[in-house]
Amino acid sequence: LPGIHDRHPPAEARDVDALLRIGTMFRDGDGVIADARRAVDIYGLTLARQSKDGTVLLAQLLLEKPELRTKESLTAARKGLVPTPAAGSINAIVLRGDFSLHGIGQMIDIDDAMAWYSKALAVRPSVRVLNRLADAALLSSDPKRRIFAIGWLEKADTLGSDAAMLKLGKLYAEGQVVPLDVGKATEYLERSAARGRTDGLIELANLHMRVGGPDAFEKAHAIFQRAVDRGDVEASVEMARFLRANGRPEEAVPLLET
């Protein structure tokens, strides 16, 4: 009958969907005891049926949990990812880049990773891909390539990426990829801290201490204090570490007791 598969998916498709649900239950511990290795095995069963979703879920799990990687699972994931990007799966394209960038089941290949990320960016610009392109560029030994990271991070920043904001602040504070620019570093790190990123607070405080001056400690202290006053628990812990590192352990204790 015309359109019958729209109402009732073929049995094979239903089987794949069921396997994906079961695999995800074991991955997340949803209704069952979490068992990532079993999730890998179940996702692997879907690859024989050329499931794009199964391939992506398997590859993501292997990327996140190195202890799950075996020669068999890596081979299956890599083989599955070959046709999937050709079918236009953004996640699969990015994962191909991730495998190359991190040397998962292969040698690290920054050029190949950047090529895959560039393909993903051409299909659909996103913060995730822009940040990955920047990360790959920063790992390059070529200074000319590393400078490209700034442009990608700036684009990601305009799209609202907290991670890009923090990376730009650190790069301008370090002065290695780009010339040291305390003004720009402060601007990016202050924005990052204002978005609630504790790592932005830490970098901003460290910047003030590196720059120095008679009020460097007071400026860094004030940065942490504002976050603590807002009720940021992580900021309390980091402020305690900051105080201990700067010879004021007695002021750190109350922060850890609250």
mmCIF file of C-alpha atoms in Angstrom:
data_model
loop_
_atom_site.group_PDB
_atom_site.id
_atom_site.type_symbol
_atom_site.label_atom_id
_atom_site.label_comp_id
_atom_site.label_asym_id
_atom_site.label_seq_id
_atom_site.Cartn_x
_atom_site.Cartn_y
_atom_site.Cartn_z
ATOM 1 C CA LEU A 1 0.000 0.000 0.000
ATOM 2 C CA PRO A 2 1.299 3.511 -0.793
ATOM 3 C CA GLY A 3 2.884 5.224 2.179
ATOM 4 C CA ILE A 4 2.596 2.234 4.467
ATOM 5 C CA HIS A 5 6.235 2.607 5.604
ATOM 6 C CA ASP A 6 5.517 6.147 6.719
ATOM 7 C CA ARG A 7 2.989 4.781 9.219
ATOM 8 C CA HIS A 8 4.721 1.505 10.048
ATOM 9 C CA PRO A 9 8.532 1.506 9.731
ATOM 10 C CA PRO A 10 10.041 -1.757 8.447
ATOM 11 C CA ALA A 11 10.916 -4.328 11.102
ATOM 12 C CA GLU A 12 14.640 -3.786 10.518
ATOM 13 C CA ALA A 13 14.324 -0.065 11.219
ATOM 14 C CA ARG A 14 12.330 -0.790 14.361
ATOM 15 C CA ASP A 15 15.035 -3.237 15.488
ATOM 16 C CA VAL A 16 17.750 -0.614 14.995
ATOM 17 C CA ASP A 17 15.756 1.989 16.913
ATOM 18 C CA ALA A 18 15.274 -0.493 19.749
ATOM 19 C CA LEU A 19 19.000 -1.265 19.856
ATOM 20 C CA LEU A 20 19.839 2.438 19.935
ATOM 21 C CA ARG A 21 17.456 2.996 22.838
ATOM 22 C CA ILE A 22 18.839 0.029 24.771
ATOM 23 C CA GLY A 23 22.437 1.075 24.109
ATOM 24 C CA THR A 24 21.704 4.580 25.337
ATOM 25 C CA MET A 25 20.024 3.196 28.472
ATOM 26 C CA PHE A 26 23.206 1.291 29.341
ATOM 27 C CA ARG A 27 25.364 4.297 28.437
ATOM 28 C CA ASP A 28 23.417 6.645 30.725
ATOM 29 C CA GLY A 29 22.305 4.192 33.406
ATOM 30 C CA ASP A 30 18.695 5.011 32.577
ATOM 31 C CA GLY A 31 16.591 2.292 34.205
ATOM 32 C CA VAL A 32 19.523 -0.120 34.230
ATOM 33 C CA ILE A 33 22.957 -0.260 35.825
ATOM 34 C CA ALA A 34 25.261 1.889 33.716
ATOM 35 C CA ASP A 35 27.540 -0.272 31.575
ATOM 36 C CA ALA A 36 29.441 1.650 28.902
ATOM 37 C CA ARG A 37 31.087 -1.492 27.518
ATOM 38 C CA ARG A 38 27.707 -3.071 26.940
ATOM 39 C CA ALA A 39 26.560 0.128 25.255
ATOM 40 C CA VAL A 40 29.539 -0.137 22.884
ATOM 41 C CA ASP A 41 28.591 -3.724 22.024
ATOM 42 C CA ILE A 42 24.951 -2.801 21.407
ATOM 43 C CA TYR A 43 25.774 0.232 19.269
ATOM 44 C CA GLY A 44 28.145 -2.021 17.337
ATOM 45 C CA LEU A 45 25.242 -4.283 16.386
ATOM 46 C CA THR A 46 23.607 -1.400 14.517
ATOM 47 C CA LEU A 47 26.607 -0.843 12.265
ATOM 48 C CA ALA A 48 25.906 -4.007 10.291
ATOM 49 C CA ARG A 49 22.621 -2.354 9.349
ATOM 50 C CA GLN A 50 24.411 0.850 8.324
ATOM 51 C CA SER A 51 22.856 2.954 11.054
ATOM 52 C CA LYS A 52 24.229 6.502 10.918
ATOM 53 C CA ASP A 53 22.980 7.199 14.439
ATOM 54 C CA GLY A 54 24.571 4.009 15.753
ATOM 55 C CA THR A 55 27.886 4.910 14.144
ATOM 56 C CA VAL A 56 27.873 8.392 15.654
ATOM 57 C CA LEU A 57 26.889 7.159 19.126
ATOM 58 C CA LEU A 58 29.591 4.491 19.075
ATOM 59 C CA ALA A 59 32.264 6.918 17.896
ATOM 60 C CA GLN A 60 31.268 9.534 20.492
ATOM 61 C CA LEU A 61 31.470 6.982 23.286
ATOM 62 C CA LEU A 62 34.921 5.822 22.175
ATOM 63 C CA LEU A 63 36.037 9.448 21.967
ATOM 64 C CA GLU A 64 34.829 10.216 25.491
ATOM 65 C CA LYS A 65 36.027 7.012 27.178
ATOM 66 C CA PRO A 66 39.494 5.828 26.080
ATOM 67 C CA GLU A 67 39.228 2.750 28.305
ATOM 68 C CA LEU A 68 36.511 1.379 25.999
ATOM 69 C CA ARG A 69 38.700 1.428 22.904
ATOM 70 C CA THR A 70 39.657 -1.910 21.441
ATOM 71 C CA LYS A 71 41.090 -2.660 18.046
ATOM 72 C CA GLU A 72 37.758 -4.175 17.035
ATOM 73 C CA SER A 73 35.591 -1.265 18.233
ATOM 74 C CA LEU A 74 37.882 1.355 16.709
ATOM 75 C CA THR A 75 37.950 -0.439 13.369
ATOM 76 C CA ALA A 76 34.161 -0.724 13.373
ATOM 77 C CA ALA A 77 33.710 2.949 14.227
ATOM 78 C CA ARG A 78 36.177 4.151 11.606
ATOM 79 C CA LYS A 79 34.642 1.965 8.902
ATOM 80 C CA GLY A 80 31.191 3.177 9.865
ATOM 81 C CA LEU A 81 32.249 6.808 9.712
ATOM 82 C CA VAL A 82 33.519 6.480 6.125
ATOM 83 C CA PRO A 83 30.118 6.480 4.364
ATOM 84 C CA THR A 84 28.313 8.529 7.011
ATOM 85 C CA PRO A 85 29.950 11.921 6.281
ATOM 86 C CA ALA A 86 29.181 11.389 2.601
ATOM 87 C CA ALA A 87 25.527 11.191 3.612
ATOM 88 C CA GLY A 88 25.771 14.674 5.093
ATOM 89 C CA SER A 89 25.916 13.889 8.806
ATOM 90 C CA ILE A 90 27.504 16.889 10.537
ATOM 91 C CA ASN A 91 28.185 14.863 13.675
ATOM 92 C CA ALA A 92 29.978 12.193 11.664
ATOM 93 C CA ILE A 93 32.096 14.771 9.825
ATOM 94 C CA VAL A 94 33.138 16.360 13.118
ATOM 95 C CA LEU A 95 33.893 12.949 14.622
ATOM 96 C CA ARG A 96 36.163 12.084 11.691
ATOM 97 C CA GLY A 97 38.068 15.253 12.523
ATOM 98 C CA ASP A 98 38.129 14.386 16.220
ATOM 99 C CA PHE A 99 39.582 10.935 15.527
ATOM 100 C CA SER A 100 42.360 12.514 13.453
ATOM 101 C CA LEU A 101 43.036 15.356 15.906
ATOM 102 C CA HIS A 102 43.317 13.077 18.940
ATOM 103 C CA GLY A 103 44.930 10.121 17.183
ATOM 104 C CA ILE A 104 42.125 7.706 17.983
ATOM 105 C CA GLY A 105 42.929 4.444 16.257
ATOM 106 C CA GLN A 106 45.434 6.245 14.032
ATOM 107 C CA MET A 107 48.329 8.692 14.090
ATOM 108 C CA ILE A 108 47.518 12.287 15.036
ATOM 109 C CA ASP A 109 46.913 14.205 11.819
ATOM 110 C CA ILE A 110 46.157 17.897 12.333
ATOM 111 C CA ASP A 111 45.867 18.600 8.604
ATOM 112 C CA ASP A 112 43.275 15.857 8.167
ATOM 113 C CA ALA A 113 41.360 17.036 11.241
ATOM 114 C CA MET A 114 41.211 20.604 9.940
ATOM 115 C CA ALA A 115 40.072 19.362 6.541
ATOM 116 C CA TRP A 116 37.140 17.508 8.147
ATOM 117 C CA TYR A 117 36.222 20.438 10.377
ATOM 118 C CA SER A 118 36.321 22.752 7.359
ATOM 119 C CA LYS A 119 33.880 20.435 5.574
ATOM 120 C CA ALA A 120 31.559 20.573 8.567
ATOM 121 C CA LEU A 121 31.812 24.367 8.676
ATOM 122 C CA ALA A 122 30.903 24.575 4.981
ATOM 123 C CA VAL A 123 27.763 22.528 5.602
ATOM 124 C CA ARG A 124 26.636 24.424 8.678
ATOM 125 C CA PRO A 125 28.610 27.081 10.594
ATOM 126 C CA SER A 126 28.487 26.402 14.328
ATOM 127 C CA VAL A 127 30.256 27.320 17.542
ATOM 128 C CA ARG A 128 31.305 23.707 18.046
ATOM 129 C CA VAL A 129 33.070 23.469 14.687
ATOM 130 C CA LEU A 130 34.684 26.915 14.943
ATOM 131 C CA ASN A 131 36.131 26.024 18.334
ATOM 132 C CA ARG A 132 37.449 22.716 17.005
ATOM 133 C CA LEU A 133 39.108 24.419 14.033
ATOM 134 C CA ALA A 134 40.768 26.843 16.432
ATOM 135 C CA ASP A 135 41.904 24.036 18.748
ATOM 136 C CA ALA A 136 43.420 22.165 15.822
ATOM 137 C CA ALA A 137 45.179 25.268 14.519
ATOM 138 C CA LEU A 138 46.653 25.989 17.953
ATOM 139 C CA LEU A 139 48.177 22.507 18.054
ATOM 140 C CA SER A 140 50.048 23.174 14.816
ATOM 141 C CA SER A 141 53.778 23.861 14.928
ATOM 142 C CA ASP A 142 53.332 26.384 12.108
ATOM 143 C CA PRO A 143 52.935 29.944 13.534
ATOM 144 C CA LYS A 144 51.092 31.068 10.390
ATOM 145 C CA ARG A 145 48.500 28.354 10.881
ATOM 146 C CA ARG A 146 48.158 29.048 14.600
ATOM 147 C CA ILE A 147 47.194 32.660 13.934
ATOM 148 C CA PHE A 148 44.117 31.427 12.016
ATOM 149 C CA ALA A 149 42.714 30.326 15.376
ATOM 150 C CA ILE A 150 42.040 33.950 16.296
ATOM 151 C CA GLY A 151 39.635 34.488 13.396
ATOM 152 C CA TRP A 152 37.692 31.305 14.119
ATOM 153 C CA LEU A 153 37.484 32.109 17.817
ATOM 154 C CA GLU A 154 36.283 35.636 17.078
ATOM 155 C CA LYS A 155 33.507 34.215 14.900
ATOM 156 C CA ALA A 156 32.575 31.749 17.644
ATOM 157 C CA ASP A 157 32.588 34.600 20.163
ATOM 158 C CA THR A 158 30.125 36.596 18.066
ATOM 159 C CA LEU A 159 27.870 33.520 18.117
ATOM 160 C CA GLY A 160 27.962 33.537 21.918
ATOM 161 C CA SER A 161 30.597 30.909 22.682
ATOM 162 C CA ASP A 162 31.833 31.143 26.285
ATOM 163 C CA ALA A 163 34.696 28.786 25.433
ATOM 164 C CA ALA A 164 35.883 31.003 22.569
ATOM 165 C CA MET A 165 35.695 34.056 24.808
ATOM 166 C CA LEU A 166 37.926 32.383 27.390
ATOM 167 C CA LYS A 167 40.412 31.103 24.803
ATOM 168 C CA LEU A 168 40.771 34.562 23.250
ATOM 169 C CA GLY A 169 41.397 36.082 26.670
ATOM 170 C CA LYS A 170 44.088 33.508 27.431
ATOM 171 C CA LEU A 171 45.762 33.951 24.045
ATOM 172 C CA TYR A 172 46.002 37.734 24.426
ATOM 173 C CA ALA A 173 47.192 37.315 28.022
ATOM 174 C CA GLU A 174 49.923 34.828 27.064
ATOM 175 C CA GLY A 175 51.195 36.830 24.085
ATOM 176 C CA GLN A 176 52.552 33.827 22.166
ATOM 177 C CA VAL A 177 50.159 33.307 19.245
ATOM 178 C CA VAL A 178 49.331 37.020 19.130
ATOM 179 C CA PRO A 179 51.177 39.969 20.714
ATOM 180 C CA LEU A 180 50.471 40.482 24.410
ATOM 181 C CA ASP A 181 47.460 42.784 24.793
ATOM 182 C CA VAL A 182 46.386 43.270 28.396
ATOM 183 C CA GLY A 183 43.413 45.404 27.358
ATOM 184 C CA LYS A 184 41.939 42.770 25.043
ATOM 185 C CA ALA A 185 42.780 39.975 27.446
ATOM 186 C CA THR A 186 40.995 41.790 30.262
ATOM 187 C CA GLU A 187 37.964 42.494 28.083
ATOM 188 C CA TYR A 188 37.522 38.863 27.030
ATOM 189 C CA LEU A 189 38.218 37.424 30.468
ATOM 190 C CA GLU A 190 35.880 39.882 32.211
ATOM 191 C CA ARG A 191 33.109 38.918 29.810
ATOM 192 C CA SER A 192 33.871 35.259 30.379
ATOM 193 C CA ALA A 193 33.777 35.709 34.147
ATOM 194 C CA ALA A 194 30.521 37.667 33.883
ATOM 195 C CA ARG A 195 28.994 34.673 32.088
ATOM 196 C CA GLY A 196 29.715 32.585 35.175
ATOM 197 C CA ARG A 197 32.859 30.805 34.026
ATOM 198 C CA THR A 198 35.038 30.174 37.059
ATOM 199 C CA ASP A 199 38.025 29.483 34.798
ATOM 200 C CA GLY A 200 37.538 32.992 33.423
ATOM 201 C CA LEU A 201 37.790 34.357 36.975
ATOM 202 C CA ILE A 202 40.995 32.429 37.570
ATOM 203 C CA GLU A 203 42.614 33.613 34.339
ATOM 204 C CA LEU A 204 41.585 37.214 35.009
ATOM 205 C CA ALA A 205 43.023 37.131 38.539
ATOM 206 C CA ASN A 206 46.227 35.514 37.250
ATOM 207 C CA LEU A 207 46.497 38.210 34.593
ATOM 208 C CA HIS A 208 46.400 40.959 37.216
ATOM 209 C CA MET A 209 49.068 39.177 39.249
ATOM 210 C CA ARG A 210 51.318 38.744 36.177
ATOM 211 C CA VAL A 211 50.931 42.350 35.110
ATOM 212 C CA GLY A 212 51.823 43.374 38.645
ATOM 213 C CA GLY A 213 51.660 46.814 40.176
ATOM 214 C CA PRO A 214 50.999 48.012 43.715
ATOM 215 C CA ASP A 215 47.310 47.040 43.597
ATOM 216 C CA ALA A 216 47.630 43.746 41.678
ATOM 217 C CA PHE A 217 46.633 41.602 44.647
ATOM 218 C CA GLU A 218 43.686 43.842 45.537
ATOM 219 C CA LYS A 219 42.367 43.710 41.954
ATOM 220 C CA ALA A 220 42.662 39.927 41.807
ATOM 221 C CA HIS A 221 41.091 39.595 45.254
ATOM 222 C CA ALA A 222 38.157 41.811 44.245
ATOM 223 C CA ILE A 223 37.488 39.662 41.176
ATOM 224 C CA PHE A 224 37.075 36.553 43.314
ATOM 225 C CA GLN A 225 35.148 38.404 46.025
ATOM 226 C CA ARG A 226 32.465 39.615 43.609
ATOM 227 C CA ALA A 227 31.844 36.050 42.456
ATOM 228 C CA VAL A 228 31.806 34.734 46.039
ATOM 229 C CA ASP A 229 29.299 37.424 46.995
ATOM 230 C CA ARG A 230 27.053 36.174 44.181
ATOM 231 C CA GLY A 231 27.056 32.743 45.805
ATOM 232 C CA ASP A 232 29.434 31.048 43.372
ATOM 233 C CA VAL A 233 30.661 27.979 45.280
ATOM 234 C CA GLU A 234 33.426 27.190 42.775
ATOM 235 C CA ALA A 235 34.696 30.753 43.100
ATOM 236 C CA SER A 236 34.937 30.285 46.896
ATOM 237 C CA VAL A 237 37.165 27.247 46.419
ATOM 238 C CA GLU A 238 39.345 28.994 43.853
ATOM 239 C CA MET A 239 39.597 32.112 45.998
ATOM 240 C CA ALA A 240 40.793 29.949 48.887
ATOM 241 C CA ARG A 241 43.478 28.466 46.643
ATOM 242 C CA PHE A 242 44.451 31.954 45.506
ATOM 243 C CA LEU A 243 44.778 33.178 49.090
ATOM 244 C CA ARG A 244 46.854 30.168 50.144
ATOM 245 C CA ALA A 245 49.132 30.599 47.138
ATOM 246 C CA ASN A 246 49.682 34.230 48.099
ATOM 247 C CA GLY A 247 50.534 33.621 51.734
ATOM 248 C CA ARG A 248 47.141 34.215 53.347
ATOM 249 C CA PRO A 249 46.003 30.751 54.461
ATOM 250 C CA GLU A 250 44.125 32.112 57.477
ATOM 251 C CA GLU A 251 41.769 34.002 55.122
ATOM 252 C CA ALA A 252 41.236 30.905 53.025
ATOM 253 C CA VAL A 253 39.849 28.699 55.809
ATOM 254 C CA PRO A 254 36.454 30.474 56.232
ATOM 255 C CA LEU A 255 35.808 30.187 52.500
ATOM 256 C CA LEU A 256 36.142 26.406 52.650
ATOM 257 C CA GLU A 257 33.917 26.141 55.727
ATOM 258 C CA THR A 258 30.890 27.821 54.185
#
